[in-house]
Amino acid sequence: MSPKEPIPPFELSPDDPRIGAVEPPPGARPAGEELDPALPVAADTAELIPAPPVGRRQRGIGFWLKLSLALLVVTVLVGQFVLWVRDLMDASPWLAGPLGILSIVAVGSGTVLAWRGMQRWRSLDQRAEIRAEIERLAGSELHGSAARRLEEISALIRPVPGVPQALARYERQASDALADGERIELYERMVLNELDEQAVRIVGMGARDIAVLTAVTPTGLLDALVVLTRTFAMLQRLAGLYGVPPGRLTVLRLLRLSFRNAALAGAADVLAHATTEHLGASFMSILSAKAGQGAGNALLAGRLGLQAIRLLRPLPFVTKRPPRLIDLRGMLGFDPAMPFDLKLPGSRAGTPDRQAERR
Amino acid sequence: MRFGGSIFTAIGDELDGLRRGLTDLATGMVRDRTRFAITGLRRSGKTVLTTCLAHHLLEPSGLPFLSVVAENRLDATRLVPLRDLPPFPLEEAVAGLARETPTWPQPTDRLSGLAIEILYRTGHRLGRLIDPTRRHFIEIVDYPGEWLLDLPLLEHDFRTFSAHALALAERPIRQPAAAEWQELLKGVDPQAPGNPALEARLAEAYRAYLHACQEELGLSFIQPGRFVDRSKIADEELIRFCPLPLSSAPLPYDSLGARFERRFERYRDELVKPFYRDNFSRFDRQIVLVDLLTALNRGPDHFEDVQESLATVVRSFRYGSGSILTNWLTPKIDRLVFAATKADHIAPSQHAAMKQLLEIMIAPSSRHTRFAGAPHEVLAVAALRSTDVVRTELHGQVLSCLKGRLVETGQETVLFPGELPPDLPEPHDWTSGRFRFRDFAPRRLPRGRNGAASHIRLDQLLEAAVGDRLT
């Protein structure tokens, strides 16, 4: 049969061996069970949509320059060390032997750690790849690809507390009749919304801490230190919330974002001091300058936190807009409706299903 | 809309609408009510949809796409009687669907309605400061689909109605069914004095023609609708008329034409107009149900017939978005959803094509509503899912097939109903056996938390139709 010709209607007996299993209805698949990779994907998948521009990044000349310099340094150091051990062996073999063994153990374990770190580093790249794919499928009315991609995301975030329950609720509601776009929308609503709310709260509280602390610290160096440590803590919490493994390299990658903030905080303090010294100032004006500086640092930290949310979130924002600085206003004390908005952990009345259970 | 009849009647109707609007305004009940016009031709699934909508709203666990449920703002729902209509037989319909061997609800033969009161918390930031908990009433009116095609009669007088009906009877598909009535008309002079025996024969022949169109040919454009419906008409004289070939000459008072004209006007003014005024003039949201698969099964003439019927029906409603005050005084439908029903009778992978085809089919209707300023959405839905999807390997291809109990045999089967064309079918598509959609018996209506599996996009339908009123 030519693939272009439509397949005519046909009827089979329910016990015909050519019939496969019923596609799992909502709630049928246990939360931890993965999709069978051997399951053939229906011919009507999303092949009509152009493939996303993702994949391995093209390495620039700068990358190769850095890599060759790093290898050069490592080779020189290792060579020097080997020569030093050899010289030591000639002079004092009983000292050089254990030293050599210890060195081999250190190099071996260091390599393993570096490899693991690299793996975790790549988890952010993996997320970016999945995000791009999901972005392509958002709004699609075809069937086939989204379920598998969402399973991958579920595997990434399942260790996060509360997520397994949200995933179980999603599985119960995700009908097999849903198109890819609808499935993604439902996943975002049922699984990621709660995480997003918590993430915004973490960013808001981190920004508030930075505002208060930098307003009371006396020196620019302390300001920079406060911003660095609090931002670091905030980013670590965000990474944990979205299920990014808290490896040191991953956090370092996030921390790279926060160094700029710290530098700006220090610079702002130096500038404020220079201005007050140059122009002369009363106690009150110094206080208000410090408060303004605190607010500025808070906004910068908030902005950074929101950027981190976009980087860490395994799904792009499909049905709702990404959180903005204005969403933090309640936690920074600018929103009259906040007392009604504030949802403390455990105070939430529950998801629809939990509510239904109560009913 | 413009009514036939005198200008005084039209003014009287407008005043009546104004009075109703003012009453609603005074009682403060307009802003918290949404009156749904569930519009569909005969057998399009209005009663099943009403039953399932009410059932899921009263047990709102399977509606993840309805924002008020998804955002956990829904506190409670309950069924309340509708002020001015007999109650919709919800319990009977639900009981029938929840039986061991479920049965579809009986086709509607009378007017009925229900209202669901929803208690919810507003999602608006400032609204929460003023009035955090609110109530909303969703009102649904059920009626025989045949009555729907009577609404366009309000814009006709006897002459225009006759001209249109005679032209319709000339169409090749209708011609054989109309032959007997047309034969009878040949010897009739509308100017001649009335003759009760002849009048009865003509009316009966016309009714037989309409009945054949509906039952044997499966056509939808049946006017006047009460000639073929199952409900009782108190005064049989109201349906003792038929279209006549009229000239422009005036009709003498006692002539056959004049007698038919007076009966037509009575039919229009005593049956159709109150139905429209009491129920249809107060809708503010509309769900138009289209049984696309049956139309495709029956062929191009039926497809066009459904298309024309829908376009005619849609023109009978008031659309557009006005100010708060004008909407209070003369409600208009400001949002509508076109829904292709029986989405469970094809594989989910075909739903996109189903939507696309529906868009094409409703183009004449949606053009009218869009110009009036009412946006619309198109969905493929199933109020109650009757099938599972199974994967079948055939000729090296993996196909999504349907597993369910066929109505005609009562046996469980697995079938591939063919592929929906994403565009209007080509002439050879109608005859090549490309598709054959079969009717499945209903599955048991589930109780409890796994409701999402029992329907297809019922929650999206609700969200599109009323979601913005529950924010």
CSV table of C-alpha atoms in Angstrom, one decimal, chain A residues 14 17 21 26 66 145 155 160 174 177 181 186 196 252-253 272 298 323:
chain,number,residue,atom,x,y,z
A,14,PRO,CA,-11.2,-7.6,19.9
A,17,PRO,CA,-3.4,-10.7,17.6
A,21,ALA,CA,-2.7,-2.8,24.4
A,26,PRO,CA,-5.5,8.6,33.0
A,66,LYS,CA,41.2,28.0,26.5
A,145,SER,CA,6.1,13.6,21.1
A,155,ALA,CA,12.4,12.0,35.9
A,160,VAL,CA,11.8,17.2,44.7
A,174,ALA,CA,-3.9,13.5,31.4
A,177,ALA,CA,-7.0,12.1,23.9
A,181,GLY,CA,0.0,21.3,23.2
A,186,LEU,CA,-1.9,20.5,31.7
A,196,ASP,CA,6.8,28.4,40.4
A,252,LEU,CA,29.4,27.8,40.4
A,253,ARG,CA,27.8,28.2,37.0
A,272,ALA,CA,27.3,56.5,48.0
A,298,ALA,CA,17.1,43.8,46.4
A,323,PRO,CA,7.3,35.9,36.8
